[in-house]
Short mmCIF file of C-alpha atoms in Angstrom, two decimals:
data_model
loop_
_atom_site.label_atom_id
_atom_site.label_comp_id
_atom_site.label_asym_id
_atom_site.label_seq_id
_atom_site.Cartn_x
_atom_site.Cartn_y
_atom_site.Cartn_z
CA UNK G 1 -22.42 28.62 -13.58
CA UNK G 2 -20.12 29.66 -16.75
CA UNK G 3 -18.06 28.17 -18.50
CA UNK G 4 -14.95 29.54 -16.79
CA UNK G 5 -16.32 28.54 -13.57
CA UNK G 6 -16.91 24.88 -14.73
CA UNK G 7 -13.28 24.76 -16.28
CA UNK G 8 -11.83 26.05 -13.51
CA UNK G 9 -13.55 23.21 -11.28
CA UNK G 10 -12.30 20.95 -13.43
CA UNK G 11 -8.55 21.81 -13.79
CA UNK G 12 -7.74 20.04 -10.09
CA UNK G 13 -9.26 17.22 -11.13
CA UNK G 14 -7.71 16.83 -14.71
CA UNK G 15 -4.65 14.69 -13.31
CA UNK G 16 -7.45 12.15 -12.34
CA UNK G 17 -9.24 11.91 -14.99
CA UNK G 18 -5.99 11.27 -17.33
CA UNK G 19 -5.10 8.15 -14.79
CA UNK G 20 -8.40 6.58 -15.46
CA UNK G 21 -7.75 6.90 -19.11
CA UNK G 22 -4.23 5.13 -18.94
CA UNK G 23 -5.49 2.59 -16.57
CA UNK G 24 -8.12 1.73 -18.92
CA UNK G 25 -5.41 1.59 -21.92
CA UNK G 26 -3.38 -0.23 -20.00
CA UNK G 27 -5.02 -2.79 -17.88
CA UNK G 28 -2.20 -3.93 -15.63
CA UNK G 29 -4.33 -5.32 -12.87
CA UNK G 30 -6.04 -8.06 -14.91
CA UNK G 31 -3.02 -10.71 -13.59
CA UNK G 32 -1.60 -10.56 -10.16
CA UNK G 33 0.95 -7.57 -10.09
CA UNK G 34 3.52 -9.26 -7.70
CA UNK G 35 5.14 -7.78 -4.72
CA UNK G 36 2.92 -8.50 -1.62
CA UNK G 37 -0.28 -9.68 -4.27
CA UNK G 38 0.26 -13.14 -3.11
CA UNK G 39 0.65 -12.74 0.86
CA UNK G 40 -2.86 -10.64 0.50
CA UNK G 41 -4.53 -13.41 -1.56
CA UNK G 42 -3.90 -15.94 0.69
CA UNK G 43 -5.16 -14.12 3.93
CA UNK G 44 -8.29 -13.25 2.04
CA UNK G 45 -8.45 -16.87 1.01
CA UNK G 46 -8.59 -17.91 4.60
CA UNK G 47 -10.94 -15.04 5.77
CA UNK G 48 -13.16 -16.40 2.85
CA UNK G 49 -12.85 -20.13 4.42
CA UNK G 50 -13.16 -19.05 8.12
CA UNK G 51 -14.43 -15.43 8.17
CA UNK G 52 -13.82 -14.88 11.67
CA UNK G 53 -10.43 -17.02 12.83
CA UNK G 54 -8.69 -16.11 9.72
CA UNK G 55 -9.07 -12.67 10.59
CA UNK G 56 -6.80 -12.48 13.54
CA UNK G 57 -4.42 -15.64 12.35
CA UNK G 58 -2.69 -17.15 9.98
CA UNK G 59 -2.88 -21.09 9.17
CA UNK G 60 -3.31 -21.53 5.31
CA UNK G 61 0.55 -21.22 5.16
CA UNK G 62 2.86 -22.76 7.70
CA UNK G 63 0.82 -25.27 8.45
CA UNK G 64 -0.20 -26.47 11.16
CA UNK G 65 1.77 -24.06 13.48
CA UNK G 66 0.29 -21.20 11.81
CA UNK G 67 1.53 -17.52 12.82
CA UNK G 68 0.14 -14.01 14.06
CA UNK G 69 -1.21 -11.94 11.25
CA UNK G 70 1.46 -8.73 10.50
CA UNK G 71 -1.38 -6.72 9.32
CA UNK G 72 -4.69 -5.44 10.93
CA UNK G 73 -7.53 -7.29 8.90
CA UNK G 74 -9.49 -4.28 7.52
CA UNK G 75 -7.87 -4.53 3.64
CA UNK G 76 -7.98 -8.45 3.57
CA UNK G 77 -11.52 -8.75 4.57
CA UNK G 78 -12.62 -6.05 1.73
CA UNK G 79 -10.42 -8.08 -0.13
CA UNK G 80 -12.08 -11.36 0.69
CA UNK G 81 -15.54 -9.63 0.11
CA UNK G 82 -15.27 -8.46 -3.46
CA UNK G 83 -13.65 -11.84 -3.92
CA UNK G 84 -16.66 -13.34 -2.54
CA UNK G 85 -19.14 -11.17 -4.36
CA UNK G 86 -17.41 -11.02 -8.14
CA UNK G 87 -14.20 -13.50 -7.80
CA UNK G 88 -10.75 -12.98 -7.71
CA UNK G 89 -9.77 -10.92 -10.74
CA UNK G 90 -12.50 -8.46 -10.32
CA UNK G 91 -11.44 -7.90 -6.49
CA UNK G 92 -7.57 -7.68 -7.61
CA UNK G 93 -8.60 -5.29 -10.48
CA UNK G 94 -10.60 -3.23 -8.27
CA UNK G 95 -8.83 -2.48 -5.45
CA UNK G 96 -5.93 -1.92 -7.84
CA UNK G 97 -7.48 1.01 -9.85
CA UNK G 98 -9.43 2.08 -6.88
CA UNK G 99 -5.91 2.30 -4.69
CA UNK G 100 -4.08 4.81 -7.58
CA UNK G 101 -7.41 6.82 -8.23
CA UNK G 102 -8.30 7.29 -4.41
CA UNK G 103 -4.52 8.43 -4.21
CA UNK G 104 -4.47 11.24 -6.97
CA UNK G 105 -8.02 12.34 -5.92
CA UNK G 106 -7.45 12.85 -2.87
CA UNK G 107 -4.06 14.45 -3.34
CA UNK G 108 -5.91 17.08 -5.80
CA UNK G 109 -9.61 17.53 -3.76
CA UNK G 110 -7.09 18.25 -0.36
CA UNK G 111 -4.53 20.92 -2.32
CA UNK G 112 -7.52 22.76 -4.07
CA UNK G 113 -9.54 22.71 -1.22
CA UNK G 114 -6.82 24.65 1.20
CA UNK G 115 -4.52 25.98 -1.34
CA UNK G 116 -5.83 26.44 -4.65
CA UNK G 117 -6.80 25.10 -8.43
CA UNK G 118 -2.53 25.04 -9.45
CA UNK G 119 -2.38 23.25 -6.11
CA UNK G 120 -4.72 20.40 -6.89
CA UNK G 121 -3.61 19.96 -10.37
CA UNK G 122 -0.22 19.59 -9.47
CA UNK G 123 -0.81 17.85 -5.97
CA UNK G 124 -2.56 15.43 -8.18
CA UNK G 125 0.05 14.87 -10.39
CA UNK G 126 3.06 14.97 -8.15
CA UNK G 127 0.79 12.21 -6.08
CA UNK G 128 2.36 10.08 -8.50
CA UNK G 129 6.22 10.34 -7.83
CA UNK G 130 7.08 7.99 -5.81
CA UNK G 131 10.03 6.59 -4.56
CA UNK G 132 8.86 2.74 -5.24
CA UNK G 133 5.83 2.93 -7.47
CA UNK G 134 4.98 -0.68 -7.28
CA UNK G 135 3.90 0.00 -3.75
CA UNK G 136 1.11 1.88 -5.56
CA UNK G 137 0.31 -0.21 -8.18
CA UNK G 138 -0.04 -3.22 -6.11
CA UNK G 139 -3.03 -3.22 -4.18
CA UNK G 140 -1.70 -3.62 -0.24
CA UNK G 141 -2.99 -2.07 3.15
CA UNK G 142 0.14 0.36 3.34
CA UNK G 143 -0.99 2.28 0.01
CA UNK G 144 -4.02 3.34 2.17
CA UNK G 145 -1.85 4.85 5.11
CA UNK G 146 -1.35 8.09 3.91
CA UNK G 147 -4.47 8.76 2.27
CA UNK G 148 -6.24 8.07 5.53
CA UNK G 149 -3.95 10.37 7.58
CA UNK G 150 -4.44 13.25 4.99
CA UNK G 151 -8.20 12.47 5.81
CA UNK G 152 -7.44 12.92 9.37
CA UNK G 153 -5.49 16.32 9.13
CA UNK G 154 -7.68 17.97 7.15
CA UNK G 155 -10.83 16.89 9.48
CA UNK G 156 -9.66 17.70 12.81
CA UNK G 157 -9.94 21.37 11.99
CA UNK G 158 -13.64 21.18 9.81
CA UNK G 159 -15.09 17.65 11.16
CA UNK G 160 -13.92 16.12 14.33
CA UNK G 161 -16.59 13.03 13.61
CA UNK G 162 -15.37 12.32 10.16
CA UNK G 163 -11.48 12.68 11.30
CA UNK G 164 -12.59 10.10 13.81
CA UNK G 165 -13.71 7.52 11.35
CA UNK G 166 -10.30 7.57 8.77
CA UNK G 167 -7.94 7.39 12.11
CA UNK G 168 -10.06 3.99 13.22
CA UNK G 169 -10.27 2.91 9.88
CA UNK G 170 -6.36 3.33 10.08
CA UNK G 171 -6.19 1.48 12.82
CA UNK G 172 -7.33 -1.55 11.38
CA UNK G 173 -5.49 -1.40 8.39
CA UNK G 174 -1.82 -1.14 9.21
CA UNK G 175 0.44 -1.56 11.23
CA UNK G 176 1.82 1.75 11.15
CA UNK G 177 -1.08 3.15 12.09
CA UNK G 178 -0.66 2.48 15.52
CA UNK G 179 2.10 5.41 15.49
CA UNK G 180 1.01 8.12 13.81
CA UNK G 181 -2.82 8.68 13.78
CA UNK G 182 -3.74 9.49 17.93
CA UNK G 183 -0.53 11.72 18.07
CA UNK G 184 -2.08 13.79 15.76
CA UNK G 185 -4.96 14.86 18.42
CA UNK G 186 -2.37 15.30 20.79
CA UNK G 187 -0.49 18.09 18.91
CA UNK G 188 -3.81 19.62 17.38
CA UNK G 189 -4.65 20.57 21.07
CA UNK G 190 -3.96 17.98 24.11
CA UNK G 191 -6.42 19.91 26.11
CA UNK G 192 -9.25 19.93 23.48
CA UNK G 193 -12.25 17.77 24.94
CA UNK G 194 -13.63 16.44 21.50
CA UNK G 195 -10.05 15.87 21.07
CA UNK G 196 -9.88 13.52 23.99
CA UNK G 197 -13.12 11.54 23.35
CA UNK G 198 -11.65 11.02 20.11
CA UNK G 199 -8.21 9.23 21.50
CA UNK G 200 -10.71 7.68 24.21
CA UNK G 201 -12.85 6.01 21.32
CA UNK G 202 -9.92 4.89 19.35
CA UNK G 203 -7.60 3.82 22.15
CA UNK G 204 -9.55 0.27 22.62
CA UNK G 205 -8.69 -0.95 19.01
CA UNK G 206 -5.13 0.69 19.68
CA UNK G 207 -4.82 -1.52 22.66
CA UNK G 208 -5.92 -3.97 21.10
CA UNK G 209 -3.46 -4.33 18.17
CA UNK G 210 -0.62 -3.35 20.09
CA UNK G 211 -1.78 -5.91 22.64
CA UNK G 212 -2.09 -8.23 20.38
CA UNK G 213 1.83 -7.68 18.58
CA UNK G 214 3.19 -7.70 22.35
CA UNK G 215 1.43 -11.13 23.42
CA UNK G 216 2.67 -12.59 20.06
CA UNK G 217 6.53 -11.12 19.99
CA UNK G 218 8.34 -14.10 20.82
CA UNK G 219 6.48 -15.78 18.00
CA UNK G 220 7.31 -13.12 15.28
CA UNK G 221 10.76 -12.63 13.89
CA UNK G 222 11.93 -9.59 13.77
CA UNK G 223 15.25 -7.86 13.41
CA UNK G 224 15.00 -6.08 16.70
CA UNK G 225 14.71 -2.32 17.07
CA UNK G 226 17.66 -1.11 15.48
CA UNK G 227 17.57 -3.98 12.47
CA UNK G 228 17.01 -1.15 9.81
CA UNK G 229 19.90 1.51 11.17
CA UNK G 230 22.49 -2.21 11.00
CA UNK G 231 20.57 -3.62 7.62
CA UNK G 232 20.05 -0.88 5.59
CA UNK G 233 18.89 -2.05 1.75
CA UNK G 234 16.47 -0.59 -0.70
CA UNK G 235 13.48 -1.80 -2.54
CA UNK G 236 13.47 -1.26 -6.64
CA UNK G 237 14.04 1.11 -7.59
CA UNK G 238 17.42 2.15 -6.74
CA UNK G 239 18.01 5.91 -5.21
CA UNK G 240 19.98 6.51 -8.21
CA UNK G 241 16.75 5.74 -10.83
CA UNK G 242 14.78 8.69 -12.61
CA UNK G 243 11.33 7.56 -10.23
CA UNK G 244 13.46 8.68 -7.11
CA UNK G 245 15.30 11.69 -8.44
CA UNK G 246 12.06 13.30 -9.35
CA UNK G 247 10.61 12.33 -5.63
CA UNK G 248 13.18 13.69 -4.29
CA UNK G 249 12.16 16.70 -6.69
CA UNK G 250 8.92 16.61 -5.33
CA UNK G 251 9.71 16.19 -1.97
CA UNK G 252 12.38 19.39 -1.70
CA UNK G 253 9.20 21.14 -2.79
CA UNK G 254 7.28 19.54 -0.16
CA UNK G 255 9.64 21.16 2.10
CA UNK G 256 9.24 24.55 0.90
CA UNK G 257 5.29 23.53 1.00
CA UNK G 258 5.85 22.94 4.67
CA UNK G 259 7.68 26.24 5.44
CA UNK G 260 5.32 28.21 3.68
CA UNK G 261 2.75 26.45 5.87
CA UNK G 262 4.03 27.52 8.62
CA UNK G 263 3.64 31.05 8.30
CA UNK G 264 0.13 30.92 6.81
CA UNK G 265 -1.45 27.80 8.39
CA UNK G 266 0.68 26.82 11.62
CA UNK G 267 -2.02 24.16 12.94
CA UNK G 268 -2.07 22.31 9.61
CA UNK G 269 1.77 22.85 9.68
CA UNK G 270 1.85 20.84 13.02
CA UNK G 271 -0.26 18.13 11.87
CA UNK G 272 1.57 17.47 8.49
CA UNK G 273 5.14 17.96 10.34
CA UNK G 274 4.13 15.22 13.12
CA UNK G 275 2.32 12.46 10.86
CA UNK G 276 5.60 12.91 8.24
CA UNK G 277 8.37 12.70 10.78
CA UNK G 278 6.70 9.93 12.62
CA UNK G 279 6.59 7.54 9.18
CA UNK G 280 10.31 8.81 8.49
CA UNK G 281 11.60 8.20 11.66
CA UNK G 282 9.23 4.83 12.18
CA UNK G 283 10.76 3.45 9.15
CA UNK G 284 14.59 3.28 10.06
CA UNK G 285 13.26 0.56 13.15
CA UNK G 286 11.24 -1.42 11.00
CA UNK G 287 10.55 -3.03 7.70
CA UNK G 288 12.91 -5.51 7.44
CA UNK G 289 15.75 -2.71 6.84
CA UNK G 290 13.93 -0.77 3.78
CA UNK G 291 13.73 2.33 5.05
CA UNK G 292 12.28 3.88 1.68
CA UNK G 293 9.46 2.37 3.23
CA UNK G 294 8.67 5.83 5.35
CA UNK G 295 9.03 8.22 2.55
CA UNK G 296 6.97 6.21 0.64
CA UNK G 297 4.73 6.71 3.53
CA UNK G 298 5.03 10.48 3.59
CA UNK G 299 5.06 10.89 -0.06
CA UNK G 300 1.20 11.74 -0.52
CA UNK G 301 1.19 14.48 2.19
CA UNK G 302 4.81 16.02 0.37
CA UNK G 303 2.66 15.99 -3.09
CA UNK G 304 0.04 17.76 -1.45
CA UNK G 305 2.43 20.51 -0.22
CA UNK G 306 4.45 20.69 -3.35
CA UNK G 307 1.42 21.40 -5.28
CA UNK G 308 1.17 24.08 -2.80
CA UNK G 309 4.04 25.53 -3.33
CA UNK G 310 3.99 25.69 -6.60
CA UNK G 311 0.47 27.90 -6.18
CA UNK G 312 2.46 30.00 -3.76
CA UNK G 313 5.61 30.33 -6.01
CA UNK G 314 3.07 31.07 -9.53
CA UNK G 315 1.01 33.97 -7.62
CA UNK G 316 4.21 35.44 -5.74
CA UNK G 317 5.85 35.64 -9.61
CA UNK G 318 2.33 36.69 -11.24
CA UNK G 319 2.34 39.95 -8.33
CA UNK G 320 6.15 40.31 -7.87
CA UNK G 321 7.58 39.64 -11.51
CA UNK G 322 6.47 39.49 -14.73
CA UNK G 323 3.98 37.33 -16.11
CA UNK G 324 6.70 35.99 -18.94
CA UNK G 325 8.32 34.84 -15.72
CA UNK G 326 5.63 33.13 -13.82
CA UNK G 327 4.73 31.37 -16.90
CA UNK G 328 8.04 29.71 -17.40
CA UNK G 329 7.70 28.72 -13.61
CA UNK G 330 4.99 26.68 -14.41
CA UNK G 331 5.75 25.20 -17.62
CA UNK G 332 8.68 24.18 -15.88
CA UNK G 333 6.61 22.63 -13.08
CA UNK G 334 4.36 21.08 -15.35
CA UNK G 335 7.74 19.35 -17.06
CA UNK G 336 9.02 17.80 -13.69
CA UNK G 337 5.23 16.53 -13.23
CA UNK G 338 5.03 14.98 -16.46
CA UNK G 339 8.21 13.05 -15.98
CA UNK G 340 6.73 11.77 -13.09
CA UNK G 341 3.55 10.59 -14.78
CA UNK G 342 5.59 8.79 -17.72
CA UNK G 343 8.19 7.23 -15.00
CA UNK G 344 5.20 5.83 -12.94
CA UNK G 345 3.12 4.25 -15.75
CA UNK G 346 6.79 3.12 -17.23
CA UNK G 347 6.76 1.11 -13.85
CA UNK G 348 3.30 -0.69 -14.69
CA UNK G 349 3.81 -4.44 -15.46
CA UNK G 350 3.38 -5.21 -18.83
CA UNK G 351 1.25 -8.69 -18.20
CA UNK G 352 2.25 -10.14 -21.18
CA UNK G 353 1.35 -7.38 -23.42
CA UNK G 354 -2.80 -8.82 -23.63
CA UNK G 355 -4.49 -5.76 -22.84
CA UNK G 356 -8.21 -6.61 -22.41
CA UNK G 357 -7.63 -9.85 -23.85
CA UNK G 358 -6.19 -11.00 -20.43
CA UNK G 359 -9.88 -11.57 -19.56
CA UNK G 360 -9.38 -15.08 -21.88
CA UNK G 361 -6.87 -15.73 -19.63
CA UNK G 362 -7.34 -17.38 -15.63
CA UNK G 363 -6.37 -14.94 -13.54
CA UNK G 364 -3.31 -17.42 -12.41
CA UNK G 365 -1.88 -16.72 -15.60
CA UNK G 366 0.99 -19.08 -16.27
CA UNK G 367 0.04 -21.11 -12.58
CA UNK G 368 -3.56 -22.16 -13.93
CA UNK G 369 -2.22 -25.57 -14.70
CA UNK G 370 -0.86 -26.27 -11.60
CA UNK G 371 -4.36 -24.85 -9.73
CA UNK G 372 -6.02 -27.07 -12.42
CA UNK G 373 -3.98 -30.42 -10.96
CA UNK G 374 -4.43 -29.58 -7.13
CA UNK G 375 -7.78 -28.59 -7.22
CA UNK G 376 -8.28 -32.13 -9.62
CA UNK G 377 -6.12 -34.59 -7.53
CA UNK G 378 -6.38 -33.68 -3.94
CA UNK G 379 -9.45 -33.02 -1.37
CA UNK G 380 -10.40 -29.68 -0.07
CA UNK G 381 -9.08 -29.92 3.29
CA UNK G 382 -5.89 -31.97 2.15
CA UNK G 383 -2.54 -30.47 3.29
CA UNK G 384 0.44 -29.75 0.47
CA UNK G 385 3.85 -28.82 0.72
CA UNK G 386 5.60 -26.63 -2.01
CA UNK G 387 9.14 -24.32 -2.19
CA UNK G 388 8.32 -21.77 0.12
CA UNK G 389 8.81 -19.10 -3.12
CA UNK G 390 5.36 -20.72 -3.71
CA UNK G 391 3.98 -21.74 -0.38
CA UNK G 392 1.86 -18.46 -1.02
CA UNK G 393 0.83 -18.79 -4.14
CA UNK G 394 -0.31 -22.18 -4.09
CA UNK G 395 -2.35 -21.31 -0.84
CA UNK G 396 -4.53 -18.58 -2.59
CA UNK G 397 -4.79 -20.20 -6.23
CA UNK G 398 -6.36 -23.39 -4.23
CA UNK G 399 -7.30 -22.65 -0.60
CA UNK G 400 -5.40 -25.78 0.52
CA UNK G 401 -3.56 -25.17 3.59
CA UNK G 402 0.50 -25.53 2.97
CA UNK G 403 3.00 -26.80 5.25
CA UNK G 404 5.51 -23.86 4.41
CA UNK G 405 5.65 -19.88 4.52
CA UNK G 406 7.45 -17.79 2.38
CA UNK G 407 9.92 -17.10 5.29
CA UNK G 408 11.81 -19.59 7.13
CA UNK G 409 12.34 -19.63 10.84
CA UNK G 410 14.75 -17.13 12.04
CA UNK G 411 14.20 -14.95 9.32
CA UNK G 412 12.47 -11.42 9.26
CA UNK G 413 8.64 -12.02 8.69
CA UNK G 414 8.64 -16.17 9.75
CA UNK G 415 7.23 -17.51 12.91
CA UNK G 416 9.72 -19.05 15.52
CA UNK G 417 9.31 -22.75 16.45
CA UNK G 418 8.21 -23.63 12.24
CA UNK G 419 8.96 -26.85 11.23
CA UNK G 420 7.90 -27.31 7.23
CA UNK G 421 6.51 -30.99 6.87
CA UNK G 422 6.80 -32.52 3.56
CA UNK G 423 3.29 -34.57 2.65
CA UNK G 424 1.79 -36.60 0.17
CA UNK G 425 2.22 -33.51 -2.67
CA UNK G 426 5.04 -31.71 -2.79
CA UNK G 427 5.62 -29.30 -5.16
CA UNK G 428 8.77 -27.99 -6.59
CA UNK G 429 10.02 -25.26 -9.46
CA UNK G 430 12.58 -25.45 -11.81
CA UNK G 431 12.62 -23.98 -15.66
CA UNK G 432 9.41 -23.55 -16.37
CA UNK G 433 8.05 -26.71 -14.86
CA UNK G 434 6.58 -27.45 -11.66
CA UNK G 435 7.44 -31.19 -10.58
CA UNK G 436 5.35 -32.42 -8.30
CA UNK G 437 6.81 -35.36 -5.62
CA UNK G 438 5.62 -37.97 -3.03
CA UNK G 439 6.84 -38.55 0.46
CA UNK G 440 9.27 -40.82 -1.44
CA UNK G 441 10.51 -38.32 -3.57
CA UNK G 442 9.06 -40.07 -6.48
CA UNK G 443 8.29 -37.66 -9.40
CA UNK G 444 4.18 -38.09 -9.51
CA UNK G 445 3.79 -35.44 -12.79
CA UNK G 446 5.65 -33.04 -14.17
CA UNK G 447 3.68 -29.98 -15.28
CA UNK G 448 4.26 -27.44 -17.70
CA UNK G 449 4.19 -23.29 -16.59
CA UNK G 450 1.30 -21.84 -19.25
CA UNK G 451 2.81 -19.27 -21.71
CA UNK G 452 0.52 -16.28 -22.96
#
């Protein structure tokens, strides 16, 4: 192989390797990133105390009631497992890094693969534009949504087997899931056989999940069907903010992507069109009224198709126009993607500004005090109570079970019928100090918040 053959394998992959460098620069993952970080702690906390009944409920928060799980157990039991194997902060870190990496490499190996080397490089970078980026920098089942579903589509045509595995692995990973991976069959070709056994060997763990949601429905709250379409409200950032202007950059050239599809690839076309309008549409009847939530969803399949058509619009220019001209179309491309880049990784949390030297630090950060006194003054299985802000955090940090959940009753994500029971520690926040109570009320300590 030559040289120009070796640097023309690497160009896709380019975007990826730059990512690793960054996230080595910066590691933001060495503390817990916020967002959903502590809801996923504490469910692998209890699948680490009771492997099997903490997979399918949960009891370390809201206590003793407990409540359905709201997501399929696949990501908290990997999650529990590298906790297991190398502790906390190396399962955190990991699945962190592994999360953004398995995102822009998959974006780039799909778009060179079918489309080209301009494709990948720029599927790979556009992979990173989108229109909440902490829901890619925190490590949480959703993340791994759309990387499984651009698995699927590009399977069903070369490896019915292998598309198999990343729609069951979907299937017990999200909630979502249950949605948008056996339509996808369907529209391939309903009257395919291989097809069918595929929807045949995924629809008991489809039943199962959906089964289990229906059983359980008058014990979640939810806002009803129509909650998002009467409670529409936006996660950070705001539609206005750079990181969403360029998605929606990215995403009008998703579009074209699509249309270009269509004439050159109309099975793909179908497959892409059906798994993004199903996320879209999903989201405006669910997720508590965020319905960013679906584009953030489709935002991995729209990279992949703008990187496509920019490979479509630089060889149409190179043939059609002059080469002055197609070069300007792609340094201009390559601008918008850069902006991209620096808006993402000007979205990673700064962690105090340590670096590496975050590894002197617990992993709790400025909570290791607190974990220090629980852990020190109470027994394993003794019960706590805290604010419910921290009913989560205390939960993981510890593995004591906690008489409160970060949503009361009657509120999206809570369980109906919860009652929070004050005990013997109680645990309350207020300006940098936790105070921690009996059943009196009596102030038993008052602990300092660590600074770093």
């Amino acid at each position: 192989m030559q040289v120009k053959d070796k640097i023309q394998l690497l160009i896709p992959f380019t975007p990826l390797i730059a990512v690793f460098i960054v996230l080595i620069l910066r590691p933001y993952f060495l503390f817990p990133v916020g967002g959903d970080t502590d809801f996923h702690l504490a469910r692998a906390q209890e699948i680490l105390q009771n492997p099997f009944w903490g997979l399918f409920w949960d009891n370390i928060t809201y206590y003793p009631m407990g409540r359905p799980v709201w997501h399929q157990p696949l990501f908290n039991a990997v999650y529990a497992g590298l906790w297991y194997l190398a502790g906390v902060r190396f399962a955190h870190s990991f699945l962190c890094v592994f999360q953004v990496l398995l995102t822009v490499g998959v974006a780039s190996w799909f778009a060179n693969r079918e489309y080209g080397i301009f494709a990948g490089y720029f599927a790979g970078l556009f992979a990173l534009a989108m229109p909440a980026p902490s829901t890619l920098t925190a490590a949480i089942p959703a993340a791994y949504i759309p990387i499984l579903a651009v698995l699927t589509i590009y399977y069903i045509p070369h490896d019915k087997k292998k598309a198999c595995i990343a729609s069951l692995v979907g299937l017990w990973t999200h909630m979502v899931a249950l949605f948008c991976f056996i339509p996808l069959y369907l529209v391939d070709n309903y009257r395919d056989k291989t097809n069918l056994k595929i929807i045949a060997l995924l629809l008991p763990s489809w039943l199962f999940w959906a089964g289990y949601w229906v059983y359980f429905k008058d014990r979640l709250v939810t806002g009803g069907i129509f909650y998002t379409l009467t409670h529409l409200k936006l996660v950070p950032p705001h539609p206005g903010s750079y990181a969403f202007l360029i998605f929606l950059a990215v995403f009008v050239l998703g579009i074209i992507g699509l249309y270009l599809l269509y004439n050159s690839n109309y099975r793909q076309f179908k497959l892409f069109t059906t798994y993004i309008v199903i996320v879209i549409f999903f989201s405006f009847f669910g997720f508590n009224g965020d319905f960013l939530r679906g584009f953030q969803f489709a935002a991995l399949p729209m990279a992949i198709l703008a990187g496509f058509a920019v490979e479509r619009g630089y060889k149409n220019l190179s043939s059609n126009r002059s080469r002055l001209l197609s070069s300007l179309f792609l340094l201009f491309m390559v601008f918008i993607s850069m902006i991209g880049v620096v808006i993402f990784f000007s979205y990673l949390p700064n962690q105090h500004g340590k670096g590496w030297d975050a590894l002197e630090t617990p992993f709790e950060g400025e909570y290791a005090p607190l974990k220090d006194y629980i852990e020190n003054s109470t027994s394993a299985n003794q019960v706590v109570w805290t604010e419910r802000e921290l009913s989560e955090k205390v939960a993981w940090m510890t593995g004591r079970s906690v008489s409160n959940g970060l949503y009361p009753d009657n509120t999206y994500g809570g369980t109906r019928g919860f009652v929070d029971q004050h005990q013997n520690i109680n645990i309350y926040k207020s300006d940098g100090y936790v105070t921690v109570r009996d059943l009196n009320n009596n102030t038993i300590v008052q602990i300092k918040l660590g600074t770093y």
